[in-house]
Tab-separated table of C-alpha atoms in Angstrom:
chain	number	residue	atom	x	y	z
B	1	UNK	CA	-12.711	-78.039	-163.710
B	2	UNK	CA	-11.649	-73.765	-163.523
B	3	UNK	CA	-12.761	-71.366	-161.331
B	4	UNK	CA	-15.391	-69.087	-162.028
B	5	UNK	CA	-15.039	-66.173	-163.474
B	6	UNK	CA	-18.444	-64.266	-162.726
B	7	UNK	CA	-21.581	-64.813	-160.249
B	8	UNK	CA	-25.200	-64.592	-161.327
B	9	UNK	CA	-27.012	-61.991	-159.342
B	10	UNK	CA	-30.597	-62.330	-158.533
B	11	UNK	CA	-31.489	-60.265	-160.631
B	12	UNK	CA	-29.881	-61.346	-163.143
B	13	UNK	CA	-26.059	-59.298	-163.606
B	14	UNK	CA	-23.357	-60.534	-162.937
B	15	UNK	CA	-19.952	-60.141	-160.750
B	16	UNK	CA	-16.733	-61.367	-161.373
B	17	UNK	CA	-15.215	-63.007	-158.759
B	18	UNK	CA	-12.416	-61.003	-158.428
B	19	UNK	CA	-12.847	-57.274	-157.822
B	20	UNK	CA	-10.248	-54.502	-156.179
B	21	UNK	CA	-11.171	-52.681	-153.256
B	22	UNK	CA	-9.939	-49.775	-152.869
B	23	UNK	CA	-10.158	-48.740	-149.398
B	24	UNK	CA	-6.630	-47.283	-148.173
B	25	UNK	CA	-7.550	-46.253	-144.675
B	26	UNK	CA	-5.312	-45.029	-142.777
B	27	UNK	CA	-3.016	-45.030	-145.832
B	28	UNK	CA	-4.636	-42.333	-147.910
B	29	UNK	CA	-6.068	-42.229	-151.703
B	30	UNK	CA	-2.552	-40.883	-153.809
B	31	UNK	CA	-2.475	-44.111	-155.230
B	32	UNK	CA	-6.362	-44.649	-155.515
B	33	UNK	CA	-5.976	-43.827	-159.524
B	34	UNK	CA	-3.028	-45.814	-160.545
B	35	UNK	CA	-3.553	-48.875	-159.402
B	36	UNK	CA	-7.793	-48.902	-160.718
B	37	UNK	CA	-6.067	-48.052	-164.548
B	38	UNK	CA	-3.605	-51.013	-163.736
B	39	UNK	CA	-5.777	-53.360	-162.164
B	40	UNK	CA	-7.917	-52.841	-165.649
B	41	UNK	CA	-4.855	-53.156	-167.750
B	42	UNK	CA	-4.487	-56.371	-166.026
B	43	UNK	CA	-7.684	-57.800	-166.387
B	44	UNK	CA	-10.534	-56.547	-163.496
B	45	UNK	CA	-13.831	-55.497	-164.053
B	46	UNK	CA	-15.410	-54.920	-160.732
B	47	UNK	CA	-13.926	-52.103	-159.284
B	48	UNK	CA	-15.249	-52.059	-155.765
B	49	UNK	CA	-15.397	-48.505	-152.925
B	50	UNK	CA	-17.643	-45.710	-151.785
B	51	UNK	CA	-18.277	-42.509	-151.136
B	52	UNK	CA	-16.733	-43.176	-147.221
B	53	UNK	CA	-13.426	-43.637	-148.912
B	54	UNK	CA	-13.552	-40.131	-150.238
B	55	UNK	CA	-11.573	-41.789	-153.611
B	56	UNK	CA	-14.275	-41.580	-156.047
B	57	UNK	CA	-13.033	-38.985	-158.066
B	58	UNK	CA	-9.867	-41.231	-158.076
B	59	UNK	CA	-11.834	-44.154	-159.078
B	60	UNK	CA	-13.280	-42.248	-161.745
B	61	UNK	CA	-10.119	-41.206	-163.309
B	62	UNK	CA	-8.641	-43.961	-163.225
B	63	UNK	CA	-11.261	-46.037	-164.729
B	64	UNK	CA	-11.834	-43.021	-168.031
B	65	UNK	CA	-8.299	-42.820	-168.251
B	66	UNK	CA	-8.110	-47.022	-168.517
B	67	UNK	CA	-9.424	-46.675	-171.939
B	68	UNK	CA	-11.737	-50.117	-171.090
B	69	UNK	CA	-15.222	-49.154	-172.125
B	70	UNK	CA	-17.312	-48.428	-168.585
B	71	UNK	CA	-19.913	-51.237	-170.279
B	72	UNK	CA	-17.491	-53.987	-169.516
B	73	UNK	CA	-16.737	-52.508	-166.021
B	74	UNK	CA	-19.105	-53.604	-162.509
B	75	UNK	CA	-19.013	-50.250	-160.498
B	76	UNK	CA	-19.678	-50.651	-156.915
B	77	UNK	CA	-20.297	-47.628	-154.842
B	78	UNK	CA	-21.831	-47.240	-151.340
B	79	UNK	CA	-24.130	-44.846	-148.880
B	80	UNK	CA	-22.202	-42.866	-147.342
B	81	UNK	CA	-23.286	-43.188	-143.407
B	82	UNK	CA	-24.700	-39.530	-143.128
B	83	UNK	CA	-27.285	-39.904	-145.798
B	84	UNK	CA	-28.997	-43.020	-144.478
B	85	UNK	CA	-32.255	-40.734	-144.542
B	86	UNK	CA	-34.503	-41.528	-147.236
B	87	UNK	CA	-34.637	-38.005	-148.570
B	88	UNK	CA	-30.814	-38.091	-148.848
B	89	UNK	CA	-30.738	-41.338	-150.754
B	90	UNK	CA	-30.794	-40.030	-154.093
B	91	UNK	CA	-29.108	-37.258	-153.500
B	92	UNK	CA	-25.570	-39.115	-152.199
B	93	UNK	CA	-26.252	-41.366	-155.870
B	94	UNK	CA	-26.094	-38.178	-157.875
B	95	UNK	CA	-22.934	-37.171	-155.806
B	96	UNK	CA	-21.513	-40.696	-155.874
B	97	UNK	CA	-22.801	-40.169	-160.190
B	98	UNK	CA	-20.679	-36.566	-159.873
B	99	UNK	CA	-17.797	-37.231	-158.188
B	100	UNK	CA	-16.734	-40.419	-160.186
B	101	UNK	CA	-17.378	-38.895	-163.447
B	102	UNK	CA	-19.296	-41.372	-164.432
B	103	UNK	CA	-22.305	-40.846	-167.418
B	104	UNK	CA	-23.655	-44.740	-165.934
B	105	UNK	CA	-24.825	-45.254	-162.450
B	106	UNK	CA	-22.946	-48.377	-160.975
B	107	UNK	CA	-24.354	-51.356	-161.157
B	108	UNK	CA	-24.193	-52.163	-157.834
B	109	UNK	CA	-25.336	-49.691	-154.744
B	110	UNK	CA	-24.465	-50.746	-151.097
B	111	UNK	CA	-26.278	-49.136	-147.762
B	112	UNK	CA	-24.061	-50.162	-145.126
B	113	UNK	CA	-24.480	-50.868	-141.891
B	114	UNK	CA	-21.309	-49.880	-140.163
B	115	UNK	CA	-23.696	-46.209	-138.140
B	116	UNK	CA	-25.727	-44.050	-139.822
B	117	UNK	CA	-23.616	-40.266	-138.404
B	118	UNK	CA	-25.412	-37.555	-138.280
B	119	UNK	CA	-22.576	-35.052	-137.456
B	120	UNK	CA	-19.317	-35.121	-135.036
B	121	UNK	CA	-19.756	-34.730	-131.742
B	122	UNK	CA	-17.110	-31.755	-130.177
B	123	UNK	CA	-14.354	-32.976	-127.938
B	124	UNK	CA	-14.533	-37.265	-127.426
B	125	UNK	CA	-13.685	-37.999	-131.441
B	126	UNK	CA	-16.878	-40.258	-131.204
B	127	UNK	CA	-20.362	-40.129	-134.147
B	128	UNK	CA	-23.152	-38.558	-132.797
B	129	UNK	CA	-25.337	-41.943	-133.635
B	130	UNK	CA	-29.572	-41.037	-135.018
B	131	UNK	CA	-30.990	-43.714	-133.124
B	132	UNK	CA	-34.233	-43.967	-134.570
B	133	UNK	CA	-32.893	-44.086	-138.303
B	134	UNK	CA	-30.637	-46.338	-137.105
B	135	UNK	CA	-33.503	-48.710	-135.859
B	136	UNK	CA	-35.276	-48.244	-139.392
B	137	UNK	CA	-32.936	-49.191	-141.786
B	138	UNK	CA	-35.537	-50.572	-143.900
B	139	UNK	CA	-37.255	-47.162	-143.927
B	140	UNK	CA	-33.408	-46.238	-145.621
B	141	UNK	CA	-34.036	-49.965	-147.972
B	142	UNK	CA	-37.269	-47.966	-149.587
B	143	UNK	CA	-35.487	-45.007	-150.985
B	144	UNK	CA	-32.669	-47.787	-152.351
B	145	UNK	CA	-35.294	-49.428	-154.199
B	146	UNK	CA	-36.515	-46.728	-155.092
B	147	UNK	CA	-33.108	-46.519	-157.181
B	148	UNK	CA	-33.713	-49.025	-159.360
B	149	UNK	CA	-37.260	-48.543	-160.599
B	150	UNK	CA	-35.910	-45.429	-161.591
B	151	UNK	CA	-32.910	-46.454	-163.503
B	152	UNK	CA	-30.618	-45.003	-162.075
B	153	UNK	CA	-28.345	-48.447	-160.305
B	154	UNK	CA	-28.866	-52.090	-161.303
B	155	UNK	CA	-28.279	-53.715	-158.348
B	156	UNK	CA	-28.520	-52.824	-154.763
B	157	UNK	CA	-27.483	-54.672	-151.464
B	158	UNK	CA	-26.247	-54.344	-148.174
B	159	UNK	CA	-23.419	-54.165	-146.055
B	160	UNK	CA	-22.172	-56.018	-143.076
B	161	UNK	CA	-25.899	-56.515	-141.931
B	162	UNK	CA	-26.123	-59.572	-140.036
B	163	UNK	CA	-28.093	-62.250	-139.757
B	164	UNK	CA	-30.753	-60.803	-137.195
B	165	UNK	CA	-30.731	-57.478	-139.619
B	166	UNK	CA	-31.083	-59.123	-143.519
B	167	UNK	CA	-34.505	-61.258	-141.865
B	168	UNK	CA	-35.857	-57.516	-140.401
B	169	UNK	CA	-35.462	-55.841	-143.684
B	170	UNK	CA	-37.194	-58.954	-145.544
B	171	UNK	CA	-40.130	-58.878	-143.682
B	172	UNK	CA	-40.946	-55.256	-145.478
B	173	UNK	CA	-38.217	-54.979	-148.629
B	174	UNK	CA	-40.116	-55.618	-151.962
B	175	UNK	CA	-36.060	-56.271	-153.332
B	176	UNK	CA	-33.948	-58.603	-152.170
B	177	UNK	CA	-31.027	-57.360	-151.638
B	178	UNK	CA	-28.471	-58.974	-154.628
B	179	UNK	CA	-25.277	-58.707	-152.468
B	180	UNK	CA	-24.463	-58.697	-148.572
B	181	UNK	CA	-20.736	-57.388	-147.911
B	182	UNK	CA	-19.409	-58.743	-144.765
B	183	UNK	CA	-15.971	-59.309	-143.762
B	184	UNK	CA	-15.527	-62.866	-144.139
B	185	UNK	CA	-11.526	-64.752	-144.228
B	186	UNK	CA	-10.242	-68.909	-142.978
B	187	UNK	CA	-10.717	-66.416	-139.877
B	188	UNK	CA	-14.384	-65.459	-140.153
B	189	UNK	CA	-16.332	-67.777	-142.854
B	190	UNK	CA	-19.918	-67.159	-141.926
B	191	UNK	CA	-21.172	-70.554	-142.496
B	192	UNK	CA	-24.131	-69.240	-141.284
B	193	UNK	CA	-24.689	-66.162	-142.739
B	194	UNK	CA	-23.768	-68.143	-145.942
B	195	UNK	CA	-26.488	-70.336	-145.405
B	196	UNK	CA	-29.250	-68.334	-144.987
B	197	UNK	CA	-28.295	-65.227	-147.914
B	198	UNK	CA	-28.456	-69.045	-150.166
B	199	UNK	CA	-31.700	-69.700	-148.950
B	200	UNK	CA	-32.873	-66.057	-150.282
B	201	UNK	CA	-30.319	-65.653	-153.268
B	202	UNK	CA	-28.062	-63.072	-151.711
B	203	UNK	CA	-25.038	-63.409	-152.506
B	204	UNK	CA	-22.095	-62.449	-149.962
B	205	UNK	CA	-19.120	-60.744	-151.394
B	206	UNK	CA	-15.777	-60.358	-148.838
B	207	UNK	CA	-14.529	-57.502	-148.443
B	208	UNK	CA	-11.585	-57.992	-146.078
B	209	UNK	CA	-10.998	-61.598	-147.349
B	210	UNK	CA	-7.752	-61.865	-146.582
B	211	UNK	CA	-8.030	-60.931	-142.689
B	212	UNK	CA	-7.622	-56.976	-143.182
B	213	UNK	CA	-6.678	-54.274	-141.162
B	214	UNK	CA	-9.588	-51.634	-140.629
B	215	UNK	CA	-8.802	-48.339	-140.057
B	216	UNK	CA	-7.654	-47.745	-136.476
B	217	UNK	CA	-10.611	-46.183	-134.820
B	218	UNK	CA	-12.473	-49.623	-135.773
B	219	UNK	CA	-10.151	-52.192	-135.283
B	220	UNK	CA	-9.798	-54.939	-133.671
B	221	UNK	CA	-7.434	-57.782	-132.488
B	222	UNK	CA	-4.286	-55.893	-133.325
B	223	UNK	CA	-2.205	-58.371	-131.512
B	224	UNK	CA	-3.680	-61.202	-133.723
B	225	UNK	CA	-1.930	-62.062	-137.291
B	226	UNK	CA	-3.895	-62.414	-139.909
B	227	UNK	CA	-4.768	-66.071	-141.615
B	228	UNK	CA	-2.647	-65.216	-144.163
B	229	UNK	CA	-0.093	-65.510	-141.722
B	230	UNK	CA	-1.058	-68.410	-140.778
B	231	UNK	CA	1.691	-71.628	-140.877
B	232	UNK	CA	-1.144	-74.523	-141.847
B	233	UNK	CA	-2.123	-72.392	-145.177
B	234	UNK	CA	1.446	-70.933	-145.805
B	235	UNK	CA	2.630	-74.991	-145.248
B	236	UNK	CA	-0.079	-75.395	-147.276
B	237	UNK	CA	0.536	-72.321	-150.132
B	238	UNK	CA	4.484	-73.268	-150.076
B	239	UNK	CA	3.017	-77.053	-151.396
B	240	UNK	CA	1.401	-75.784	-153.636
B	241	UNK	CA	3.681	-72.755	-155.291
B	242	UNK	CA	1.091	-70.391	-154.784
B	243	UNK	CA	1.229	-67.446	-152.647
B	244	UNK	CA	-0.946	-66.881	-149.255
B	245	UNK	CA	-3.097	-64.592	-150.996
B	246	UNK	CA	-3.429	-66.838	-153.415
B	247	UNK	CA	-4.331	-69.375	-151.966
B	248	UNK	CA	-7.026	-68.031	-149.295
B	249	UNK	CA	-9.001	-66.035	-152.100
B	250	UNK	CA	-9.157	-69.488	-154.336
B	251	UNK	CA	-10.823	-70.381	-150.956
B	252	UNK	CA	-13.477	-68.225	-150.436
B	253	UNK	CA	-14.012	-67.893	-154.668
B	254	UNK	CA	-13.918	-71.865	-154.291
B	255	UNK	CA	-16.653	-71.623	-151.799
B	256	UNK	CA	-19.118	-68.890	-154.332
B	257	UNK	CA	-18.280	-65.926	-152.950
B	258	UNK	CA	-17.101	-63.271	-155.077
B	259	UNK	CA	-14.074	-61.062	-153.002
B	260	UNK	CA	-13.015	-57.471	-153.601
B	261	UNK	CA	-8.687	-57.726	-152.336
B	262	UNK	CA	-7.581	-54.422	-152.222
B	263	UNK	CA	-3.843	-54.078	-153.818
B	264	UNK	CA	-1.647	-51.150	-155.593
B	265	UNK	CA	1.056	-53.319	-156.087
B	266	UNK	CA	1.460	-55.171	-159.917
B	267	UNK	CA	2.762	-58.265	-158.172
B	268	UNK	CA	-0.230	-59.059	-156.265
B	269	UNK	CA	-2.923	-57.279	-158.244
B	270	UNK	CA	-1.639	-60.182	-161.049
B	271	UNK	CA	-1.292	-62.985	-158.360
B	272	UNK	CA	-5.162	-62.675	-157.289
B	273	UNK	CA	-5.878	-62.421	-160.529
B	274	UNK	CA	-4.244	-66.022	-160.486
B	275	UNK	CA	-6.880	-68.114	-158.564
B	276	UNK	CA	-7.121	-72.352	-158.920
B	277	UNK	CA	-9.397	-74.816	-157.394
B	278	UNK	CA	-8.335	-76.741	-154.068
B	279	UNK	CA	-8.181	-80.739	-153.500
B	280	UNK	CA	-10.973	-80.953	-151.289
B	281	UNK	CA	-7.849	-82.392	-148.580
B	282	UNK	CA	-6.567	-78.716	-149.029
B	283	UNK	CA	-9.944	-77.139	-148.514
B	284	UNK	CA	-10.872	-78.614	-146.378
B	285	UNK	CA	-7.516	-77.456	-144.415
B	286	UNK	CA	-8.357	-74.022	-144.540
B	287	UNK	CA	-11.792	-74.657	-143.949
B	288	UNK	CA	-10.213	-76.150	-139.938
B	289	UNK	CA	-8.762	-72.884	-139.869
B	290	UNK	CA	-11.733	-72.169	-138.085
B	291	UNK	CA	-12.172	-74.427	-135.109
B	292	UNK	CA	-8.356	-74.532	-134.291
B	293	UNK	CA	-7.861	-70.919	-134.087
B	294	UNK	CA	-11.846	-69.697	-132.650
B	295	UNK	CA	-13.747	-66.785	-135.156
B	296	UNK	CA	-11.627	-63.594	-135.465
B	297	UNK	CA	-13.652	-60.329	-136.606
B	298	UNK	CA	-11.275	-57.812	-137.728
B	299	UNK	CA	-13.367	-55.060	-137.773
B	300	UNK	CA	-15.402	-54.110	-134.491
B	301	UNK	CA	-16.541	-50.681	-134.206
B	302	UNK	CA	-18.326	-51.188	-130.982
B	303	UNK	CA	-16.176	-48.903	-129.140
B	304	UNK	CA	-16.454	-46.237	-131.632
B	305	UNK	CA	-20.237	-45.657	-131.580
B	306	UNK	CA	-21.204	-48.001	-128.484
B	307	UNK	CA	-23.496	-51.137	-129.913
B	308	UNK	CA	-22.479	-54.399	-131.397
B	309	UNK	CA	-23.834	-54.129	-134.913
B	310	UNK	CA	-23.525	-57.603	-134.990
B	311	UNK	CA	-25.153	-58.746	-131.893
B	312	UNK	CA	-27.895	-61.684	-132.939
B	313	UNK	CA	-30.402	-60.946	-130.286
B	314	UNK	CA	-30.996	-57.091	-130.415
B	315	UNK	CA	-31.479	-55.349	-133.184
B	316	UNK	CA	-28.741	-52.912	-132.409
B	317	UNK	CA	-28.996	-50.561	-131.430
B	318	UNK	CA	-31.517	-50.841	-128.174
B	319	UNK	CA	-30.430	-47.678	-126.044
B	320	UNK	CA	-31.165	-43.943	-127.343
B	321	UNK	CA	-28.397	-42.642	-126.367
B	322	UNK	CA	-24.000	-43.615	-126.429
B	323	UNK	CA	-22.910	-45.453	-123.001
B	324	UNK	CA	-20.306	-41.820	-122.816
B	325	UNK	CA	-23.203	-39.712	-122.721
């Protein structure tokens, strides 16, 4: 059986099973345009971006210079954390379209639950949080729904939402989120979140599908090797004559999860498209990495923002100020 080339969202639109992640973190955005052009030439049709990455201009240039018709490309953007106030949502989308020089609205526009800042506090390098808005993300979602109703966005979704926050959002939402993009890899398979999402027809999408390296201020467990460096995964990939990245990505897509690995190297870009179906034994061996290692979350903004967005017991933030205030 062939691997799926795309997944169908709950609104009927299709998202490719493998996309190009464009978050470059501490490395800068100098190679993003060429990476987008090359990826599209190689057959990628999903480009995953965000206003916060600071590279939507480069993404737009890469799309235009690729020569690939815009209607063939699934483009994702994310609402900036500084624009979650309802009055700012439409302005943020307009800015994204302007920066990317797109004459076609993004297919998917996501609200990110990392943090909601209003400015950067002076002196300590920590973000200043709008605590009321952080708790009232349903208001942001209402403004997102309005984008769909005006036709400016085809699909709307979430990023980094846990089960508790999704339950609360669904209690008032008119439009069920099409996707929720979360950290997901063999050390963090998010099985409970996956089961919950499927119950409501929400597609989980994996960022950091190889166990990535987030930007320094939100990076956790820097001393733990990534799952693609796991001896069991290495042995499995070697026996199959595949790379560890191909094997990990194939595992995710076989689970029904689209992935957006990032790369600027042609060799890796090609490999990441060449996925394959794992036999039951090899699939289970990767599934078992969780029990062998234990869950590892490489993205953890809590030391930076002062509260845990992944708390399943309390809808954070519960306080009205940061611990260091």
